[in-house]
PDB file of C-alpha atoms in Angstrom:
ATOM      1  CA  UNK Z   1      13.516  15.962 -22.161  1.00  0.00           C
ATOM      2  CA  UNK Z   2      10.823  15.031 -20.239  1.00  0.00           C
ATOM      3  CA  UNK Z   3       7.689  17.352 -20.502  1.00  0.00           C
ATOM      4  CA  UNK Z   4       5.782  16.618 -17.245  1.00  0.00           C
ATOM      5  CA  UNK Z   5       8.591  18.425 -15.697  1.00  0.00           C
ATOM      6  CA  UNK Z   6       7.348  21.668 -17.085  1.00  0.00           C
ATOM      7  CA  UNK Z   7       3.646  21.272 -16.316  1.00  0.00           C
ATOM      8  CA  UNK Z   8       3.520  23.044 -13.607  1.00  0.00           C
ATOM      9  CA  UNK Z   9       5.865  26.208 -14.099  1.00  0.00           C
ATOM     10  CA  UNK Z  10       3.714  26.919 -17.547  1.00  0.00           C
ATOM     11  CA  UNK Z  11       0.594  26.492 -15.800  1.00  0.00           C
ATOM     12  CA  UNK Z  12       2.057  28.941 -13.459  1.00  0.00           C
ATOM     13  CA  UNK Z  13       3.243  31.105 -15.591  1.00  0.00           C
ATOM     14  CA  UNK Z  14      -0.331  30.862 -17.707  1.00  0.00           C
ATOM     15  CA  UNK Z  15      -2.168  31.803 -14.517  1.00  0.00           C
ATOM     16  CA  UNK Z  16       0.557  35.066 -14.073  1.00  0.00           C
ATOM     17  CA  UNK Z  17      -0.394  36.146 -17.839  1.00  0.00           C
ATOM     18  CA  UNK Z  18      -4.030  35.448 -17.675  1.00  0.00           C
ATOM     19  CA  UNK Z  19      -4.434  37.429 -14.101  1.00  0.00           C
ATOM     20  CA  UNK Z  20      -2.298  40.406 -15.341  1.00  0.00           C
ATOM     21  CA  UNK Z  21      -4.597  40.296 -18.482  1.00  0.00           C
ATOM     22  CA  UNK Z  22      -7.532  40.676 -16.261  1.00  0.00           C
ATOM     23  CA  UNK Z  23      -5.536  42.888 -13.867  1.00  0.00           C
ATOM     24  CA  UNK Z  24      -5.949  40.954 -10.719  1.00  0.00           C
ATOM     25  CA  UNK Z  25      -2.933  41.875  -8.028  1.00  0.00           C
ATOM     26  CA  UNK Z  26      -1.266  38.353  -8.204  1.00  0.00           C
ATOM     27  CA  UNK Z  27       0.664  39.303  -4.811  1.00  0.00           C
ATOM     28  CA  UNK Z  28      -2.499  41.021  -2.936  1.00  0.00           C
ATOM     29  CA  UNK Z  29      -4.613  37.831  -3.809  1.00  0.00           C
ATOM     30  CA  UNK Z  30      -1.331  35.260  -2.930  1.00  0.00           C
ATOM     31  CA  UNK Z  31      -1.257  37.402   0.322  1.00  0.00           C
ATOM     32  CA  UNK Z  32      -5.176  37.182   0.702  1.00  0.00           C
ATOM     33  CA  UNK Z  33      -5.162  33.084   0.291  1.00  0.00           C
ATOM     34  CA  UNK Z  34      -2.595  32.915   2.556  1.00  0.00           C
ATOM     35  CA  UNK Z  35      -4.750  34.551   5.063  1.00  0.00           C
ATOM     36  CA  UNK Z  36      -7.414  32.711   4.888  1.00  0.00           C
ATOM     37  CA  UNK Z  37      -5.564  29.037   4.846  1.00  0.00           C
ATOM     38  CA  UNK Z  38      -4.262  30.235   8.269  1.00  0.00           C
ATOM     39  CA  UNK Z  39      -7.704  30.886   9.661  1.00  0.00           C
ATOM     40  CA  UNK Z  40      -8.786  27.880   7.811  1.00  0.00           C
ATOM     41  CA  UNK Z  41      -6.050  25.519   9.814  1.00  0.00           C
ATOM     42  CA  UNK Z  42      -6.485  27.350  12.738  1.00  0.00           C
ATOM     43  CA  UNK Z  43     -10.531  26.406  12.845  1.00  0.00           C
ATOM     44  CA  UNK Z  44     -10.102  23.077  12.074  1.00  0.00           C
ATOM     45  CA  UNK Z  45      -7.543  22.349  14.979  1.00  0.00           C
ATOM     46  CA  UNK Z  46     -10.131  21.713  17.457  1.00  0.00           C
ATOM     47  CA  UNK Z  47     -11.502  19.023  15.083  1.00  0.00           C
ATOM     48  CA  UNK Z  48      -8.047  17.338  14.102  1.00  0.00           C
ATOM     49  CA  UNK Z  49      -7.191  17.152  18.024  1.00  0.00           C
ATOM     50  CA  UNK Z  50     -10.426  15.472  18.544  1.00  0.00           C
ATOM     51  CA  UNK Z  51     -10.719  12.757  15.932  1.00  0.00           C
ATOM     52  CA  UNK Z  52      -7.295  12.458  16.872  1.00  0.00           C
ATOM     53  CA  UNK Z  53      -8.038  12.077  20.136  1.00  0.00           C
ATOM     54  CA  UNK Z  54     -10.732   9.826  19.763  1.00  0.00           C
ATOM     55  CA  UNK Z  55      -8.379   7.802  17.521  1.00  0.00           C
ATOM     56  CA  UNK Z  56      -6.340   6.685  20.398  1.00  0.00           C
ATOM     57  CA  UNK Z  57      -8.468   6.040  23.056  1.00  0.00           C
ATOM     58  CA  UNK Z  58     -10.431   3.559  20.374  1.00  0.00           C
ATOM     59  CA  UNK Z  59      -6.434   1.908  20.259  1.00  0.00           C
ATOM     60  CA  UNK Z  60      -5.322   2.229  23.376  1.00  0.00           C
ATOM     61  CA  UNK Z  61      -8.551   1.289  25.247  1.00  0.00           C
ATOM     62  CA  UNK Z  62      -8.116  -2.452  23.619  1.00  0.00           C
ATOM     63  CA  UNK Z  63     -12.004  -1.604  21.560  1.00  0.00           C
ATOM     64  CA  UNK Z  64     -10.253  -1.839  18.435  1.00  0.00           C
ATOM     65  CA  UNK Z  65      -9.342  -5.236  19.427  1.00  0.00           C
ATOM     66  CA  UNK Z  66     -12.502  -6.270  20.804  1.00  0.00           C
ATOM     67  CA  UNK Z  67     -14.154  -5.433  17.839  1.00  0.00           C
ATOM     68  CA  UNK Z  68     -12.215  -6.960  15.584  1.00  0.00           C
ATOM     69  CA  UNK Z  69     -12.281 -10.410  17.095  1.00  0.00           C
ATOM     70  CA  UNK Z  70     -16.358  -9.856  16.825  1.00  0.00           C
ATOM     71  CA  UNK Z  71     -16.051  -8.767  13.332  1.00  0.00           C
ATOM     72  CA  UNK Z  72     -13.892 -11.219  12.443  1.00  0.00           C
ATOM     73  CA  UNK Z  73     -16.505 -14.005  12.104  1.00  0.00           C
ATOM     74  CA  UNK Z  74     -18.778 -11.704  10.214  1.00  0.00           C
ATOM     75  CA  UNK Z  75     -15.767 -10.339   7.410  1.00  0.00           C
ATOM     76  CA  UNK Z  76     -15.105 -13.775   7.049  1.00  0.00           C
ATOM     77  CA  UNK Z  77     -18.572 -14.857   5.911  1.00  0.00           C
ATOM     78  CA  UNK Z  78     -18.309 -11.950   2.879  1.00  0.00           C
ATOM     79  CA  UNK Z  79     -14.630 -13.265   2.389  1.00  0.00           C
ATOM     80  CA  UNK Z  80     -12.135 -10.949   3.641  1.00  0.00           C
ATOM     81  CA  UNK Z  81      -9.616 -12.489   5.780  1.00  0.00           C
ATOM     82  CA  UNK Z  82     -10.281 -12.172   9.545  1.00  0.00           C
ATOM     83  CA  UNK Z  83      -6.709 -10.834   9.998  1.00  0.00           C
ATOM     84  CA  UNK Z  84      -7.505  -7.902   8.441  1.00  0.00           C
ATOM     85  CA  UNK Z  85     -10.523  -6.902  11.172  1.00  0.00           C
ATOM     86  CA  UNK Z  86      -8.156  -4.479  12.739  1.00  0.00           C
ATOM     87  CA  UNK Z  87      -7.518  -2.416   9.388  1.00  0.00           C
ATOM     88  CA  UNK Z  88     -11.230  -2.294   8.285  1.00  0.00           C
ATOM     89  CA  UNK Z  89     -11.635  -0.764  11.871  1.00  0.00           C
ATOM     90  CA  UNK Z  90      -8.607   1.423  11.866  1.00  0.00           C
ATOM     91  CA  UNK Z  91      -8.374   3.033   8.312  1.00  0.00           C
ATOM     92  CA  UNK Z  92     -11.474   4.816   8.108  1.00  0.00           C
ATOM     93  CA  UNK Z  93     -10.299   7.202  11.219  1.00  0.00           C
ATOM     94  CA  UNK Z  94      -6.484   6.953  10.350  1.00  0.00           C
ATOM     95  CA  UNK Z  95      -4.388   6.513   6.685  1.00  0.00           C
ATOM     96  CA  UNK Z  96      -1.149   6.807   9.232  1.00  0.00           C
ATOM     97  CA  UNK Z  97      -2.994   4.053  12.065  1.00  0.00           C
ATOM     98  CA  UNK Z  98      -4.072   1.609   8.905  1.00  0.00           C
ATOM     99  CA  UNK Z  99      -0.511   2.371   7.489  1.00  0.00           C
ATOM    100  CA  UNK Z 100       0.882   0.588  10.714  1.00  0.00           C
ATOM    101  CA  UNK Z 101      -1.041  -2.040  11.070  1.00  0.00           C
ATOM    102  CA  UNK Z 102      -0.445  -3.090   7.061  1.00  0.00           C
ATOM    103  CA  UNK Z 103       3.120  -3.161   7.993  1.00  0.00           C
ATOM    104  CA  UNK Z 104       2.113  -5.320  11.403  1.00  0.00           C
ATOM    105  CA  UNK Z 105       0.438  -7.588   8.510  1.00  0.00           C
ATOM    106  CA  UNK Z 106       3.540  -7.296   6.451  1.00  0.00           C
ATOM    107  CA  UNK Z 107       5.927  -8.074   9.283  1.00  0.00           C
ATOM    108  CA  UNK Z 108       3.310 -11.505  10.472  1.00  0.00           C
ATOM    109  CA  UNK Z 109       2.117 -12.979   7.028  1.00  0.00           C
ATOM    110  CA  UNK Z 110       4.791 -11.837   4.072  1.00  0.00           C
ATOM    111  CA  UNK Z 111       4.730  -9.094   2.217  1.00  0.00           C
ATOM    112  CA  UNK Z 112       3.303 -11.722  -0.236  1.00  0.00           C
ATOM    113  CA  UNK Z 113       0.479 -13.409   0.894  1.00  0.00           C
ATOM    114  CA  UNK Z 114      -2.783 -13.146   0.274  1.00  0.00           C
ATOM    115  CA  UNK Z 115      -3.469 -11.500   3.194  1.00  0.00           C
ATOM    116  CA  UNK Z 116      -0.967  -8.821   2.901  1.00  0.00           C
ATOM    117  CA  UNK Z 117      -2.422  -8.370  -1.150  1.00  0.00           C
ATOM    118  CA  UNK Z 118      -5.484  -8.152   0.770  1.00  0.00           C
ATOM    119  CA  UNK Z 119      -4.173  -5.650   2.742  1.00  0.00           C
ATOM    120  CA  UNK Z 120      -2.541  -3.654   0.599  1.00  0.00           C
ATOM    121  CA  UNK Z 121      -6.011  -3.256  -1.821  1.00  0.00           C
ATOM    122  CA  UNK Z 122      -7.836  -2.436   1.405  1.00  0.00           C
ATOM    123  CA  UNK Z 123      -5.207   0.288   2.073  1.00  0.00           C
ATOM    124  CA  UNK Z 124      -4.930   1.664  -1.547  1.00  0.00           C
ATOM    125  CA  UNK Z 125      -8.704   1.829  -1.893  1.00  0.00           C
ATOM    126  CA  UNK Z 126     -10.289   3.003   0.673  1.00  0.00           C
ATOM    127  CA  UNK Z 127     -10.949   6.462   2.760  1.00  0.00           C
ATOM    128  CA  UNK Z 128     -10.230   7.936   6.056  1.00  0.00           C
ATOM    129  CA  UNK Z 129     -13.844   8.601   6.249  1.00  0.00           C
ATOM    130  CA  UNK Z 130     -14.167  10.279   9.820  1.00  0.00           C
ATOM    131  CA  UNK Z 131     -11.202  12.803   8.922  1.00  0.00           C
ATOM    132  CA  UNK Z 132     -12.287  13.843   5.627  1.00  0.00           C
ATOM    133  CA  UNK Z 133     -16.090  14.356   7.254  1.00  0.00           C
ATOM    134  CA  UNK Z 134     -14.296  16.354  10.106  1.00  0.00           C
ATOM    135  CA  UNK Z 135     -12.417  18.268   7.574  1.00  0.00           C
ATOM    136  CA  UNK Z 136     -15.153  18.975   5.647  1.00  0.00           C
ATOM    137  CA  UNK Z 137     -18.127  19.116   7.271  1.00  0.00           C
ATOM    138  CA  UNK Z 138     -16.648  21.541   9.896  1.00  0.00           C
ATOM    139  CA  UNK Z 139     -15.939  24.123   7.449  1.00  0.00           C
ATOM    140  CA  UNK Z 140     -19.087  23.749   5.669  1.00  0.00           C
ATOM    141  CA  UNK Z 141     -23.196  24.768   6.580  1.00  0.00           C
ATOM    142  CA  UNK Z 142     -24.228  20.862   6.087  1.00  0.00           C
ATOM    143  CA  UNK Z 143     -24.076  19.849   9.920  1.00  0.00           C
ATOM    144  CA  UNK Z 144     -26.370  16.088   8.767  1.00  0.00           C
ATOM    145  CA  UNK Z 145     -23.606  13.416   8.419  1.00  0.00           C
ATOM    146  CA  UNK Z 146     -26.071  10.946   9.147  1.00  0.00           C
ATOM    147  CA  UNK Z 147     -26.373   9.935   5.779  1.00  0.00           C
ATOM    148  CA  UNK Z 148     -23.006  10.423   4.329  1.00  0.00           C
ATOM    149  CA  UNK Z 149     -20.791   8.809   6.926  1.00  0.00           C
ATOM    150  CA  UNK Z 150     -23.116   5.452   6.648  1.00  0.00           C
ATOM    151  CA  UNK Z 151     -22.750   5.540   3.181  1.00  0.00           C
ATOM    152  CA  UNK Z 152     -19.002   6.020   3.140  1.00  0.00           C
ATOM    153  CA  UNK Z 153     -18.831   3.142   5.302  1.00  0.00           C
ATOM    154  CA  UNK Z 154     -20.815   0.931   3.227  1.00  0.00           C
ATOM    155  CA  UNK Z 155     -19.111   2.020   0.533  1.00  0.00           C
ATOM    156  CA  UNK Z 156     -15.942   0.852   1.546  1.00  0.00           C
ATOM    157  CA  UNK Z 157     -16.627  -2.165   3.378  1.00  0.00           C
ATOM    158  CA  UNK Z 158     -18.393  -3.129  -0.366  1.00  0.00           C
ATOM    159  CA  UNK Z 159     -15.090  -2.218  -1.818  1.00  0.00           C
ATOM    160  CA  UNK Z 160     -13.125  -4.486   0.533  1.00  0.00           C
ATOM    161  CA  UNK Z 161     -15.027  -7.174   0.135  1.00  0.00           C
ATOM    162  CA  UNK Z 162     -14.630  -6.696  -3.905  1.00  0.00           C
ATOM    163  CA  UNK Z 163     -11.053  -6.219  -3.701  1.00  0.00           C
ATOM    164  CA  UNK Z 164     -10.444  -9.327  -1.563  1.00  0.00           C
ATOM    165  CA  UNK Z 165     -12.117 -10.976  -4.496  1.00  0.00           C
ATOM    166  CA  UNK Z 166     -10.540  -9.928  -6.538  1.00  0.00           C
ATOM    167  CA  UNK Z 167      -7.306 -10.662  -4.709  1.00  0.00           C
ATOM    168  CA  UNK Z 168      -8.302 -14.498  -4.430  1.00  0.00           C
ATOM    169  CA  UNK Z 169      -8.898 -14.924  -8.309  1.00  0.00           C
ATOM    170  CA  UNK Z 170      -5.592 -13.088  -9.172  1.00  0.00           C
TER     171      UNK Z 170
END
């Protein structure tokens, strides 16, 4: 029998013994964080909508494509294929939007090229940046992104170019 399969109902059942030890209402406090995850969803709506939002004029308006055929000289030059322009720019706002446009790569080069390895690492290892700092940020004090979102973009853009290395001497 396979034990992972009972991880979680004995940590649940742990957490039952442990809270009636301490005599915490298990039901009043489920109820409680319940609550709260509601009013939690319902103030981040306004953000989802407008990254969201934001998302799909960036695709729509053809800037995503603009961009990448000026970024495409300059990803080249640090060695990650110029095909790939359109991912670097899409997958920080969007793990669904850079989920597409791998399988765009997929359908074009192989699921087995370079470029779709490429692709694939990108996908796997980096962040939606500008949803997790909406998320986030908008339920926290810290209002400054000015030095995290840079950072998370630098960040990533380091790891692409790594991975695509890494990618070319596999």
């Amino acid at each position: 029998m396979n034990l992972s399969i009972l991880i979680i109902p004995i940590l649940l059942l742990l957490l039952i013994i442990y809270a009636t030890i301490k005599r915490v209402n298990c039901y009043a406090t489920f109820v409680l964080g319940a609550k709260r995850a509601l009013e939690l969803c319902y103030n981040l709506f306004p953000y989802l909508i407008a990254i969201f939002f934001a998302l799909e004029l960036f695709r729509v308006s053809g800037l995503v494509t603009v961009l990448s055929n000026i970024l495409a000289p300059v990803l080249t030059f640090f060695g990650i294929p110029a095909e790939l322009s359109e991912l670097l720019l899409i997958r920080p706002f969007s793990g669904s939007g850079g989920l597409a446009v791998l399988q765009n790569i997929f359908t074009q080069y192989g699921v087995d090229s370079y470029i779709s390895r490429c692709g694939c690492v990108l996908v796997g290892s980096s962040e939606t940046i500008f949803y997790v700092a909406t998320i986030y940020f908008s339920q926290t004090k810290v209002k400054k992104l000015w030095y995290a979102i840079p950072l998370a973009l630098l960040a990533c853009f380091v790891g692409a170019i790594v991975g695509c290395l890494i990618c070319k001497i596999m």
